[in-house]
Every structure is written in structure tokens, then in C-alpha cells.
Amino acid sequence: MHELSDIALLQRLQQADEAAYTEIFHRYWEKLYAIAYNRLRIRTAAEDVVQEVLASLWVRRKELDIRHLSGYLATATRYAVFRQISRLLPDQPLDNPDVQQLVSTPDSDLLDFYRLQQRLGNAIDELPEKCRLVFLYSRRDQYSNKEIAAALQLSEKTVEAHLTKALKHLRIRLKDVYPYFSFFF
């Protein structure tokens, strides 16, 4: 397996080849851990991030269309770091010492992301309850419209209407930072 290219490994992964997954795990674990640890500076949190990314790769293997495995995993790890910070520091103000410690990196990307995330969270909280739930199921939990409809006992058309309403609201509320949230819209 060591001699296989990333593309060959991805093809085998999509066919549920556990050996291919194991090879990807061994090939990228250290690199992903370095990315996560460099931002978090907490060993267990960094390990959790890498585990989350690699587990997601296996679970979503059939639906992913990955062209460059290395880049995909690095990006997924960065987003997982941001989610991990949200889990570690829920509802904490930016001047909290724990937040400052986590985001005190040489560059300000993490602090900027945290501020943007707070703005997004505030805008999402302004949505009506059903609309907010539909948006969170769709974007945060990555449920399909059909799954959301079943979970909330709504029609798929109603789910689509709630998503449209939520996205319109968020575009208006976050128009000055809209490009940063393109992965939600």
C-alpha cells in the first residue's frame, strides 16, 4: 500500500477498502496532528481533531469528491480546529483568558475566525426557532433536506423555504463578511 498514490488510495477508500483507509491514516496522521496542535496547543484536543477528520473521511467516503487528498485533509483539519475551539469554549467572550490563550497565535486567523463565528452565531440565534433548526441541521450537521423533513416532521418544500429564509437573513446580517462564510451558504 505504501507505493500507491493518493488517488489510488481514494479510489480504494470509496470501495470501503479498510487497508487503504489505514494507509491514509498512517500517511497523514502526523501532518494533521501538527496542524491541529500548532493551533490548539492541547495534545488531547489536537488528537480529537485528527480523529474527527479521519473518521469523517471514512464515514463520508462514498459522497466525497476529493481531488487532492493532502489539501482536503489539511483544510478539514483547520475547520475541525475551529469547531474544537467552539466546543472547548462555548459562549465565551473574546476577552476571556482561555480564549486569548487559544487564539494567541502569531497570525490572527484564529481570532478573526472566532469573531466571525460569534457574529454568525448571533445572526443564527435571531432566526425563528424552526428556521434556525433547519439551518443548523443542514449546515452544521450536514443533514439532507429529506432527513431534516423527517426529523422535524415537515415537508421537503417547507425545509427548502426555511433554508432560503435563513440564508437571506444571514446574507443581509453578514453582508460585510459574506465571503468568509461562503462554506455555509
Short mmCIF file of N, CA and C in Angstrom, two decimals:
data_model
loop_
_atom_site.label_atom_id
_atom_site.label_comp_id
_atom_site.label_asym_id
_atom_site.label_seq_id
_atom_site.Cartn_x
_atom_site.Cartn_y
_atom_site.Cartn_z
N MET A 1 0.81 -1.20 0.00
CA MET A 1 0.00 0.00 0.00
C MET A 1 0.85 1.26 0.00
N HIS A 2 2.08 1.19 0.54
CA HIS A 2 2.93 2.38 0.63
C HIS A 2 3.20 3.00 -0.73
N GLU A 3 3.23 2.18 -1.76
CA GLU A 3 3.59 2.67 -3.08
C GLU A 3 2.41 3.27 -3.84
N LEU A 4 1.19 3.13 -3.33
CA LEU A 4 0.01 3.64 -4.01
C LEU A 4 -0.06 5.16 -3.90
N SER A 5 -0.53 5.79 -4.97
CA SER A 5 -0.72 7.24 -4.95
C SER A 5 -1.96 7.58 -4.12
N ASP A 6 -2.10 8.84 -3.79
CA ASP A 6 -3.27 9.27 -3.05
C ASP A 6 -4.54 9.00 -3.84
N ILE A 7 -4.49 9.19 -5.14
CA ILE A 7 -5.67 8.97 -5.99
C ILE A 7 -6.08 7.50 -5.95
N ALA A 8 -5.10 6.62 -6.03
CA ALA A 8 -5.40 5.18 -5.96
C ALA A 8 -5.97 4.83 -4.59
N LEU A 9 -5.42 5.41 -3.55
CA LEU A 9 -5.94 5.16 -2.20
C LEU A 9 -7.38 5.65 -2.07
N LEU A 10 -7.66 6.82 -2.64
CA LEU A 10 -9.02 7.35 -2.58
C LEU A 10 -10.01 6.46 -3.32
N GLN A 11 -9.58 5.93 -4.46
CA GLN A 11 -10.45 5.02 -5.22
C GLN A 11 -10.76 3.76 -4.39
N ARG A 12 -9.74 3.24 -3.75
CA ARG A 12 -9.95 2.05 -2.91
C ARG A 12 -10.78 2.38 -1.67
N LEU A 13 -10.56 3.57 -1.13
CA LEU A 13 -11.33 4.01 0.04
C LEU A 13 -12.81 4.05 -0.30
N GLN A 14 -13.16 4.59 -1.46
CA GLN A 14 -14.56 4.67 -1.86
C GLN A 14 -15.19 3.28 -2.00
N GLN A 15 -14.38 2.28 -2.18
CA GLN A 15 -14.87 0.91 -2.27
C GLN A 15 -14.82 0.21 -0.91
N ALA A 16 -14.67 1.00 0.15
CA ALA A 16 -14.65 0.51 1.53
C ALA A 16 -13.45 -0.39 1.82
N ASP A 17 -12.32 -0.11 1.19
CA ASP A 17 -11.09 -0.87 1.43
C ASP A 17 -10.44 -0.36 2.72
N GLU A 18 -10.53 -1.16 3.77
CA GLU A 18 -10.00 -0.75 5.06
C GLU A 18 -8.48 -0.59 5.05
N ALA A 19 -7.79 -1.37 4.23
CA ALA A 19 -6.34 -1.24 4.13
C ALA A 19 -5.96 0.12 3.55
N ALA A 20 -6.75 0.61 2.59
CA ALA A 20 -6.49 1.93 2.01
C ALA A 20 -6.71 3.01 3.06
N TYR A 21 -7.77 2.87 3.84
CA TYR A 21 -8.04 3.82 4.91
C TYR A 21 -6.90 3.82 5.93
N THR A 22 -6.43 2.64 6.30
CA THR A 22 -5.33 2.52 7.25
C THR A 22 -4.07 3.20 6.70
N GLU A 23 -3.81 3.03 5.42
CA GLU A 23 -2.64 3.67 4.80
C GLU A 23 -2.78 5.19 4.84
N ILE A 24 -3.96 5.70 4.51
CA ILE A 24 -4.20 7.15 4.58
C ILE A 24 -3.99 7.63 6.01
N PHE A 25 -4.52 6.88 6.96
CA PHE A 25 -4.38 7.23 8.38
C PHE A 25 -2.90 7.36 8.73
N HIS A 26 -2.10 6.34 8.39
CA HIS A 26 -0.68 6.37 8.75
C HIS A 26 0.09 7.42 7.95
N ARG A 27 -0.31 7.64 6.73
CA ARG A 27 0.39 8.60 5.87
C ARG A 27 0.17 10.04 6.33
N TYR A 28 -1.01 10.34 6.87
CA TYR A 28 -1.36 11.74 7.16
C TYR A 28 -1.55 12.07 8.63
N TRP A 29 -1.59 11.10 9.51
CA TRP A 29 -1.90 11.39 10.91
C TRP A 29 -0.95 12.42 11.50
N GLU A 30 0.34 12.23 11.32
CA GLU A 30 1.32 13.14 11.91
C GLU A 30 1.17 14.56 11.39
N LYS A 31 0.98 14.71 10.09
CA LYS A 31 0.83 16.04 9.49
C LYS A 31 -0.42 16.73 10.02
N LEU A 32 -1.51 16.00 10.10
CA LEU A 32 -2.75 16.58 10.59
C LEU A 32 -2.65 16.94 12.07
N TYR A 33 -1.99 16.08 12.82
CA TYR A 33 -1.78 16.37 14.24
C TYR A 33 -0.97 17.65 14.40
N ALA A 34 0.05 17.83 13.59
CA ALA A 34 0.89 19.04 13.66
C ALA A 34 0.06 20.30 13.39
N ILE A 35 -0.81 20.22 12.39
CA ILE A 35 -1.68 21.37 12.08
C ILE A 35 -2.57 21.67 13.28
N ALA A 36 -3.20 20.66 13.82
CA ALA A 36 -4.13 20.86 14.94
C ALA A 36 -3.40 21.33 16.20
N TYR A 37 -2.28 20.68 16.50
CA TYR A 37 -1.56 21.05 17.72
C TYR A 37 -0.98 22.46 17.63
N ASN A 38 -0.53 22.84 16.44
CA ASN A 38 0.04 24.17 16.24
C ASN A 38 -0.97 25.25 16.59
N ARG A 39 -2.25 24.98 16.36
CA ARG A 39 -3.30 25.95 16.68
C ARG A 39 -3.82 25.81 18.11
N LEU A 40 -4.01 24.60 18.56
CA LEU A 40 -4.67 24.37 19.85
C LEU A 40 -3.71 24.34 21.03
N ARG A 41 -2.53 23.80 20.83
CA ARG A 41 -1.53 23.65 21.90
C ARG A 41 -2.04 22.77 23.05
N ILE A 42 -2.99 21.92 22.75
CA ILE A 42 -3.52 20.97 23.73
C ILE A 42 -3.48 19.61 23.05
N ARG A 43 -2.66 18.71 23.57
CA ARG A 43 -2.43 17.42 22.92
C ARG A 43 -3.72 16.64 22.69
N THR A 44 -4.52 16.49 23.73
CA THR A 44 -5.73 15.68 23.59
C THR A 44 -6.73 16.32 22.63
N ALA A 45 -6.82 17.63 22.66
CA ALA A 45 -7.74 18.32 21.74
C ALA A 45 -7.27 18.14 20.29
N ALA A 46 -5.95 18.22 20.07
CA ALA A 46 -5.41 18.02 18.73
C ALA A 46 -5.66 16.59 18.25
N GLU A 47 -5.48 15.64 19.14
CA GLU A 47 -5.75 14.24 18.79
C GLU A 47 -7.23 14.04 18.44
N ASP A 48 -8.11 14.68 19.20
CA ASP A 48 -9.55 14.60 18.92
C ASP A 48 -9.88 15.16 17.54
N VAL A 49 -9.23 16.25 17.19
CA VAL A 49 -9.45 16.87 15.88
C VAL A 49 -9.05 15.91 14.77
N VAL A 50 -7.88 15.32 14.88
CA VAL A 50 -7.40 14.40 13.84
C VAL A 50 -8.32 13.19 13.75
N GLN A 51 -8.73 12.68 14.89
CA GLN A 51 -9.66 11.55 14.91
C GLN A 51 -10.96 11.91 14.21
N GLU A 52 -11.48 13.09 14.49
CA GLU A 52 -12.72 13.56 13.87
C GLU A 52 -12.59 13.64 12.35
N VAL A 53 -11.49 14.22 11.89
CA VAL A 53 -11.27 14.38 10.45
C VAL A 53 -11.16 13.03 9.75
N LEU A 54 -10.35 12.15 10.31
CA LEU A 54 -10.14 10.85 9.67
C LEU A 54 -11.37 9.95 9.78
N ALA A 55 -12.10 10.04 10.88
CA ALA A 55 -13.34 9.27 10.99
C ALA A 55 -14.37 9.77 9.98
N SER A 56 -14.44 11.08 9.82
CA SER A 56 -15.36 11.66 8.84
C SER A 56 -15.00 11.22 7.42
N LEU A 57 -13.72 11.11 7.15
CA LEU A 57 -13.27 10.65 5.83
C LEU A 57 -13.83 9.25 5.55
N TRP A 58 -13.78 8.38 6.53
CA TRP A 58 -14.29 7.02 6.34
C TRP A 58 -15.81 7.02 6.20
N VAL A 59 -16.49 7.74 7.07
CA VAL A 59 -17.96 7.75 7.06
C VAL A 59 -18.49 8.35 5.76
N ARG A 60 -17.85 9.39 5.27
CA ARG A 60 -18.34 10.10 4.09
C ARG A 60 -17.63 9.69 2.80
N ARG A 61 -16.91 8.60 2.82
CA ARG A 61 -16.04 8.19 1.72
C ARG A 61 -16.74 8.09 0.37
N LYS A 62 -18.00 7.69 0.36
CA LYS A 62 -18.70 7.48 -0.91
C LYS A 62 -19.22 8.78 -1.50
N GLU A 63 -19.46 9.77 -0.65
CA GLU A 63 -20.03 11.02 -1.15
C GLU A 63 -18.99 12.09 -1.43
N LEU A 64 -17.77 11.91 -0.96
CA LEU A 64 -16.73 12.92 -1.16
C LEU A 64 -16.14 12.84 -2.56
N ASP A 65 -15.86 14.00 -3.12
CA ASP A 65 -15.19 14.08 -4.41
C ASP A 65 -13.88 14.84 -4.17
N ILE A 66 -12.86 14.12 -3.78
CA ILE A 66 -11.59 14.72 -3.39
C ILE A 66 -10.62 14.62 -4.55
N ARG A 67 -10.04 15.74 -4.92
CA ARG A 67 -9.05 15.77 -6.00
C ARG A 67 -7.62 15.71 -5.44
N HIS A 68 -7.42 16.39 -4.31
CA HIS A 68 -6.09 16.44 -3.69
C HIS A 68 -6.25 16.09 -2.21
N LEU A 69 -5.92 14.87 -1.87
CA LEU A 69 -6.14 14.36 -0.53
C LEU A 69 -5.42 15.19 0.53
N SER A 70 -4.18 15.51 0.28
CA SER A 70 -3.40 16.27 1.24
C SER A 70 -4.06 17.61 1.56
N GLY A 71 -4.44 18.35 0.53
CA GLY A 71 -5.09 19.65 0.71
C GLY A 71 -6.44 19.53 1.38
N TYR A 72 -7.20 18.52 0.97
CA TYR A 72 -8.51 18.30 1.57
C TYR A 72 -8.38 18.04 3.07
N LEU A 73 -7.47 17.14 3.45
CA LEU A 73 -7.31 16.80 4.86
C LEU A 73 -6.80 17.98 5.68
N ALA A 74 -5.90 18.78 5.11
CA ALA A 74 -5.38 19.95 5.82
C ALA A 74 -6.51 20.96 6.06
N THR A 75 -7.32 21.21 5.05
CA THR A 75 -8.43 22.14 5.19
C THR A 75 -9.46 21.61 6.18
N ALA A 76 -9.80 20.34 6.08
CA ALA A 76 -10.75 19.74 7.01
C ALA A 76 -10.23 19.84 8.44
N THR A 77 -8.94 19.70 8.61
CA THR A 77 -8.35 19.80 9.95
C THR A 77 -8.47 21.22 10.49
N ARG A 78 -8.22 22.20 9.65
CA ARG A 78 -8.35 23.60 10.11
C ARG A 78 -9.80 23.88 10.55
N TYR A 79 -10.77 23.44 9.76
CA TYR A 79 -12.17 23.66 10.16
C TYR A 79 -12.49 22.88 11.43
N ALA A 80 -11.96 21.69 11.57
CA ALA A 80 -12.20 20.90 12.78
C ALA A 80 -11.57 21.58 14.00
N VAL A 81 -10.44 22.25 13.82
CA VAL A 81 -9.83 23.01 14.92
C VAL A 81 -10.79 24.10 15.38
N PHE A 82 -11.39 24.81 14.44
CA PHE A 82 -12.32 25.87 14.81
C PHE A 82 -13.54 25.30 15.54
N ARG A 83 -14.03 24.16 15.07
CA ARG A 83 -15.14 23.52 15.78
C ARG A 83 -14.72 23.08 17.18
N GLN A 84 -13.50 22.58 17.30
CA GLN A 84 -13.00 22.15 18.61
C GLN A 84 -12.91 23.33 19.57
N ILE A 85 -12.47 24.47 19.08
CA ILE A 85 -12.40 25.66 19.93
C ILE A 85 -13.80 26.02 20.40
N SER A 86 -14.77 25.92 19.51
CA SER A 86 -16.15 26.22 19.89
C SER A 86 -16.64 25.27 20.97
N ARG A 87 -16.23 24.00 20.88
CA ARG A 87 -16.65 23.03 21.90
C ARG A 87 -15.91 23.27 23.22
N LEU A 88 -14.65 23.65 23.12
CA LEU A 88 -13.87 23.87 24.34
C LEU A 88 -14.29 25.15 25.06
N LEU A 89 -14.71 26.13 24.28
CA LEU A 89 -15.02 27.44 24.85
C LEU A 89 -16.40 27.92 24.42
N PRO A 90 -17.44 27.18 24.75
CA PRO A 90 -18.77 27.61 24.30
C PRO A 90 -19.18 28.90 24.99
N ASP A 91 -19.73 29.80 24.21
CA ASP A 91 -20.30 31.05 24.73
C ASP A 91 -19.33 31.85 25.59
N GLN A 92 -18.06 31.82 25.24
CA GLN A 92 -17.07 32.60 25.98
C GLN A 92 -16.80 33.91 25.26
N PRO A 93 -16.75 35.02 25.98
CA PRO A 93 -16.43 36.29 25.33
C PRO A 93 -14.96 36.31 24.88
N LEU A 94 -14.67 37.15 23.92
CA LEU A 94 -13.31 37.19 23.37
C LEU A 94 -12.27 37.63 24.38
N ASP A 95 -12.66 38.38 25.42
CA ASP A 95 -11.67 38.83 26.39
C ASP A 95 -11.42 37.81 27.50
N ASN A 96 -12.05 36.65 27.42
CA ASN A 96 -11.81 35.58 28.38
C ASN A 96 -10.37 35.10 28.24
N PRO A 97 -9.62 34.93 29.34
CA PRO A 97 -8.23 34.49 29.25
C PRO A 97 -8.04 33.16 28.53
N ASP A 98 -8.99 32.23 28.69
CA ASP A 98 -8.89 30.94 28.00
C ASP A 98 -8.97 31.13 26.49
N VAL A 99 -9.87 32.01 26.06
CA VAL A 99 -10.00 32.29 24.63
C VAL A 99 -8.71 32.94 24.13
N GLN A 100 -8.21 33.91 24.88
CA GLN A 100 -7.00 34.60 24.47
C GLN A 100 -5.82 33.63 24.34
N GLN A 101 -5.73 32.68 25.27
CA GLN A 101 -4.65 31.71 25.21
C GLN A 101 -4.76 30.84 23.96
N LEU A 102 -5.98 30.41 23.65
CA LEU A 102 -6.16 29.55 22.48
C LEU A 102 -5.94 30.28 21.17
N VAL A 103 -6.29 31.54 21.14
CA VAL A 103 -6.20 32.26 19.87
C VAL A 103 -4.95 33.12 19.76
N SER A 104 -4.05 33.01 20.71
CA SER A 104 -2.84 33.83 20.65
C SER A 104 -1.79 33.15 19.78
N THR A 105 -2.07 33.11 18.50
CA THR A 105 -1.14 32.54 17.54
C THR A 105 -0.43 33.70 16.86
N PRO A 106 0.73 33.45 16.25
CA PRO A 106 1.46 34.53 15.60
C PRO A 106 0.61 35.28 14.57
N ASP A 107 -0.22 34.57 13.84
CA ASP A 107 -1.12 35.26 12.93
C ASP A 107 -2.49 35.38 13.59
N SER A 108 -3.31 36.22 13.07
CA SER A 108 -4.59 36.47 13.73
C SER A 108 -5.74 35.70 13.08
N ASP A 109 -5.45 34.71 12.25
CA ASP A 109 -6.51 33.98 11.57
C ASP A 109 -7.51 33.37 12.55
N LEU A 110 -7.03 32.77 13.60
CA LEU A 110 -7.92 32.09 14.54
C LEU A 110 -8.80 33.09 15.28
N LEU A 111 -8.22 34.20 15.70
CA LEU A 111 -9.01 35.22 16.40
C LEU A 111 -10.05 35.80 15.45
N ASP A 112 -9.66 36.08 14.21
CA ASP A 112 -10.61 36.58 13.22
C ASP A 112 -11.73 35.57 13.00
N PHE A 113 -11.36 34.30 12.89
CA PHE A 113 -12.37 33.27 12.70
C PHE A 113 -13.31 33.22 13.90
N TYR A 114 -12.78 33.31 15.09
CA TYR A 114 -13.60 33.25 16.29
C TYR A 114 -14.59 34.41 16.33
N ARG A 115 -14.12 35.60 15.96
CA ARG A 115 -15.01 36.76 15.91
C ARG A 115 -16.10 36.57 14.86
N LEU A 116 -15.71 36.08 13.69
CA LEU A 116 -16.69 35.82 12.65
C LEU A 116 -17.70 34.77 13.11
N GLN A 117 -17.20 33.77 13.79
CA GLN A 117 -18.07 32.70 14.28
C GLN A 117 -19.07 33.25 15.29
N GLN A 118 -18.63 34.17 16.13
CA GLN A 118 -19.54 34.78 17.09
C GLN A 118 -20.63 35.58 16.37
N ARG A 119 -20.24 36.31 15.34
CA ARG A 119 -21.23 37.08 14.57
C ARG A 119 -22.22 36.14 13.90
N LEU A 120 -21.72 35.07 13.32
CA LEU A 120 -22.59 34.10 12.67
C LEU A 120 -23.55 33.50 13.70
N GLY A 121 -23.02 33.11 14.86
CA GLY A 121 -23.86 32.54 15.91
C GLY A 121 -24.95 33.50 16.35
N ASN A 122 -24.62 34.77 16.49
CA ASN A 122 -25.62 35.77 16.87
C ASN A 122 -26.69 35.91 15.80
N ALA A 123 -26.27 35.93 14.53
CA ALA A 123 -27.23 36.05 13.42
C ALA A 123 -28.12 34.81 13.35
N ILE A 124 -27.56 33.64 13.58
CA ILE A 124 -28.36 32.40 13.58
C ILE A 124 -29.36 32.42 14.73
N ASP A 125 -28.94 32.92 15.90
CA ASP A 125 -29.83 32.98 17.06
C ASP A 125 -31.03 33.88 16.82
N GLU A 126 -30.91 34.83 15.90
CA GLU A 126 -32.02 35.74 15.59
C GLU A 126 -33.12 35.08 14.76
N LEU A 127 -32.81 33.94 14.15
CA LEU A 127 -33.78 33.25 13.29
C LEU A 127 -34.92 32.68 14.12
N PRO A 128 -36.13 32.59 13.53
CA PRO A 128 -37.22 31.88 14.22
C PRO A 128 -36.80 30.44 14.49
N GLU A 129 -37.37 29.83 15.52
CA GLU A 129 -36.90 28.53 16.00
C GLU A 129 -36.83 27.46 14.91
N LYS A 130 -37.91 27.23 14.18
CA LYS A 130 -37.90 26.17 13.15
C LYS A 130 -36.87 26.48 12.07
N CYS A 131 -36.82 27.73 11.67
CA CYS A 131 -35.88 28.15 10.64
C CYS A 131 -34.45 27.92 11.11
N ARG A 132 -34.18 28.26 12.36
CA ARG A 132 -32.84 28.05 12.93
C ARG A 132 -32.50 26.57 12.99
N LEU A 133 -33.45 25.75 13.42
CA LEU A 133 -33.20 24.31 13.50
C LEU A 133 -32.91 23.73 12.12
N VAL A 134 -33.69 24.13 11.13
CA VAL A 134 -33.48 23.63 9.77
C VAL A 134 -32.09 24.02 9.28
N PHE A 135 -31.71 25.28 9.50
CA PHE A 135 -30.39 25.75 9.07
C PHE A 135 -29.28 24.97 9.77
N LEU A 136 -29.39 24.79 11.07
CA LEU A 136 -28.34 24.08 11.81
C LEU A 136 -28.25 22.61 11.40
N TYR A 137 -29.39 21.96 11.21
CA TYR A 137 -29.37 20.58 10.74
C TYR A 137 -28.69 20.50 9.37
N SER A 138 -28.98 21.47 8.53
CA SER A 138 -28.43 21.45 7.18
C SER A 138 -26.94 21.76 7.15
N ARG A 139 -26.57 22.87 7.77
CA ARG A 139 -25.19 23.34 7.61
C ARG A 139 -24.23 22.80 8.67
N ARG A 140 -24.67 22.73 9.89
CA ARG A 140 -23.78 22.24 10.94
C ARG A 140 -23.71 20.71 10.96
N ASP A 141 -24.89 20.08 10.88
CA ASP A 141 -24.95 18.63 10.99
C ASP A 141 -24.93 17.92 9.64
N GLN A 142 -25.04 18.69 8.57
CA GLN A 142 -24.96 18.19 7.20
C GLN A 142 -26.04 17.14 6.89
N TYR A 143 -27.24 17.38 7.40
CA TYR A 143 -28.38 16.52 7.07
C TYR A 143 -28.89 16.93 5.69
N SER A 144 -29.43 15.99 4.97
CA SER A 144 -30.08 16.30 3.70
C SER A 144 -31.45 16.92 4.00
N ASN A 145 -32.04 17.56 3.00
CA ASN A 145 -33.37 18.14 3.20
C ASN A 145 -34.38 17.07 3.58
N LYS A 146 -34.23 15.90 2.98
CA LYS A 146 -35.14 14.78 3.28
C LYS A 146 -35.01 14.36 4.75
N GLU A 147 -33.77 14.28 5.24
CA GLU A 147 -33.53 13.89 6.64
C GLU A 147 -34.09 14.95 7.60
N ILE A 148 -33.91 16.22 7.24
CA ILE A 148 -34.43 17.30 8.08
C ILE A 148 -35.95 17.24 8.13
N ALA A 149 -36.55 17.04 6.96
CA ALA A 149 -38.01 16.96 6.89
C ALA A 149 -38.53 15.84 7.79
N ALA A 150 -37.88 14.70 7.75
CA ALA A 150 -38.31 13.58 8.59
C ALA A 150 -38.10 13.89 10.07
N ALA A 151 -36.97 14.47 10.42
CA ALA A 151 -36.66 14.75 11.83
C ALA A 151 -37.61 15.78 12.44
N LEU A 152 -37.97 16.79 11.63
CA LEU A 152 -38.81 17.86 12.16
C LEU A 152 -40.28 17.73 11.75
N GLN A 153 -40.59 16.65 11.06
CA GLN A 153 -41.95 16.39 10.58
C GLN A 153 -42.47 17.55 9.75
N LEU A 154 -41.67 17.91 8.74
CA LEU A 154 -42.02 18.97 7.79
C LEU A 154 -41.95 18.39 6.39
N SER A 155 -42.52 19.10 5.45
CA SER A 155 -42.37 18.69 4.05
C SER A 155 -41.00 19.18 3.57
N GLU A 156 -40.50 18.56 2.52
CA GLU A 156 -39.21 18.99 1.97
C GLU A 156 -39.30 20.43 1.44
N LYS A 157 -40.45 20.80 0.90
CA LYS A 157 -40.66 22.17 0.40
C LYS A 157 -40.57 23.17 1.56
N THR A 158 -41.11 22.81 2.71
CA THR A 158 -41.03 23.69 3.88
C THR A 158 -39.58 23.81 4.35
N VAL A 159 -38.86 22.72 4.31
CA VAL A 159 -37.45 22.76 4.68
C VAL A 159 -36.70 23.70 3.73
N GLU A 160 -36.95 23.58 2.44
CA GLU A 160 -36.31 24.46 1.45
C GLU A 160 -36.66 25.92 1.71
N ALA A 161 -37.93 26.18 2.05
CA ALA A 161 -38.36 27.55 2.34
C ALA A 161 -37.64 28.11 3.57
N HIS A 162 -37.51 27.28 4.61
CA HIS A 162 -36.79 27.72 5.82
C HIS A 162 -35.32 28.00 5.50
N LEU A 163 -34.70 27.16 4.70
CA LEU A 163 -33.30 27.38 4.33
C LEU A 163 -33.14 28.66 3.54
N THR A 164 -34.03 28.89 2.60
CA THR A 164 -33.99 30.12 1.80
C THR A 164 -34.12 31.34 2.70
N LYS A 165 -35.06 31.28 3.63
CA LYS A 165 -35.28 32.39 4.57
C LYS A 165 -34.03 32.61 5.44
N ALA A 166 -33.46 31.53 5.95
CA ALA A 166 -32.28 31.64 6.81
C ALA A 166 -31.10 32.23 6.04
N LEU A 167 -30.87 31.74 4.84
CA LEU A 167 -29.74 32.22 4.05
C LEU A 167 -29.90 33.69 3.69
N LYS A 168 -31.11 34.10 3.36
CA LYS A 168 -31.37 35.51 3.04
C LYS A 168 -31.07 36.38 4.27
N HIS A 169 -31.57 35.94 5.42
CA HIS A 169 -31.34 36.68 6.67
C HIS A 169 -29.83 36.80 6.96
N LEU A 170 -29.12 35.69 6.82
CA LEU A 170 -27.69 35.70 7.13
C LEU A 170 -26.90 36.54 6.14
N ARG A 171 -27.28 36.50 4.87
CA ARG A 171 -26.59 37.33 3.87
C ARG A 171 -26.75 38.81 4.21
N ILE A 172 -27.93 39.19 4.64
CA ILE A 172 -28.18 40.59 4.99
C ILE A 172 -27.41 40.98 6.25
N ARG A 173 -27.51 40.14 7.29
CA ARG A 173 -26.85 40.45 8.57
C ARG A 173 -25.32 40.40 8.49
N LEU A 174 -24.80 39.59 7.56
CA LEU A 174 -23.35 39.40 7.48
C LEU A 174 -22.78 39.88 6.15
N LYS A 175 -23.46 40.84 5.52
CA LYS A 175 -23.05 41.25 4.17
C LYS A 175 -21.61 41.76 4.11
N ASP A 176 -21.12 42.35 5.18
CA ASP A 176 -19.75 42.88 5.16
C ASP A 176 -18.69 41.78 5.28
N VAL A 177 -19.08 40.59 5.73
CA VAL A 177 -18.13 39.49 5.87
C VAL A 177 -18.60 38.25 5.11
N TYR A 178 -19.56 38.41 4.22
CA TYR A 178 -20.16 37.30 3.49
C TYR A 178 -19.15 36.34 2.88
N PRO A 179 -18.06 36.80 2.23
CA PRO A 179 -17.13 35.84 1.61
C PRO A 179 -16.53 34.84 2.61
N TYR A 180 -16.38 35.24 3.86
CA TYR A 180 -15.80 34.35 4.85
C TYR A 180 -16.71 33.18 5.19
N PHE A 181 -18.01 33.36 4.96
CA PHE A 181 -18.98 32.34 5.31
C PHE A 181 -19.50 31.59 4.10
N SER A 182 -18.80 31.65 3.00
CA SER A 182 -19.29 31.01 1.78
C SER A 182 -19.50 29.49 1.96
N PHE A 183 -18.78 28.88 2.88
CA PHE A 183 -18.96 27.43 3.08
C PHE A 183 -20.28 27.12 3.77
N PHE A 184 -20.97 28.14 4.34
CA PHE A 184 -22.28 27.92 4.92
C PHE A 184 -23.40 28.17 3.92
N PHE A 185 -23.12 28.98 2.90
CA PHE A 185 -24.19 29.45 2.02
C PHE A 185 -24.27 28.68 0.75
#
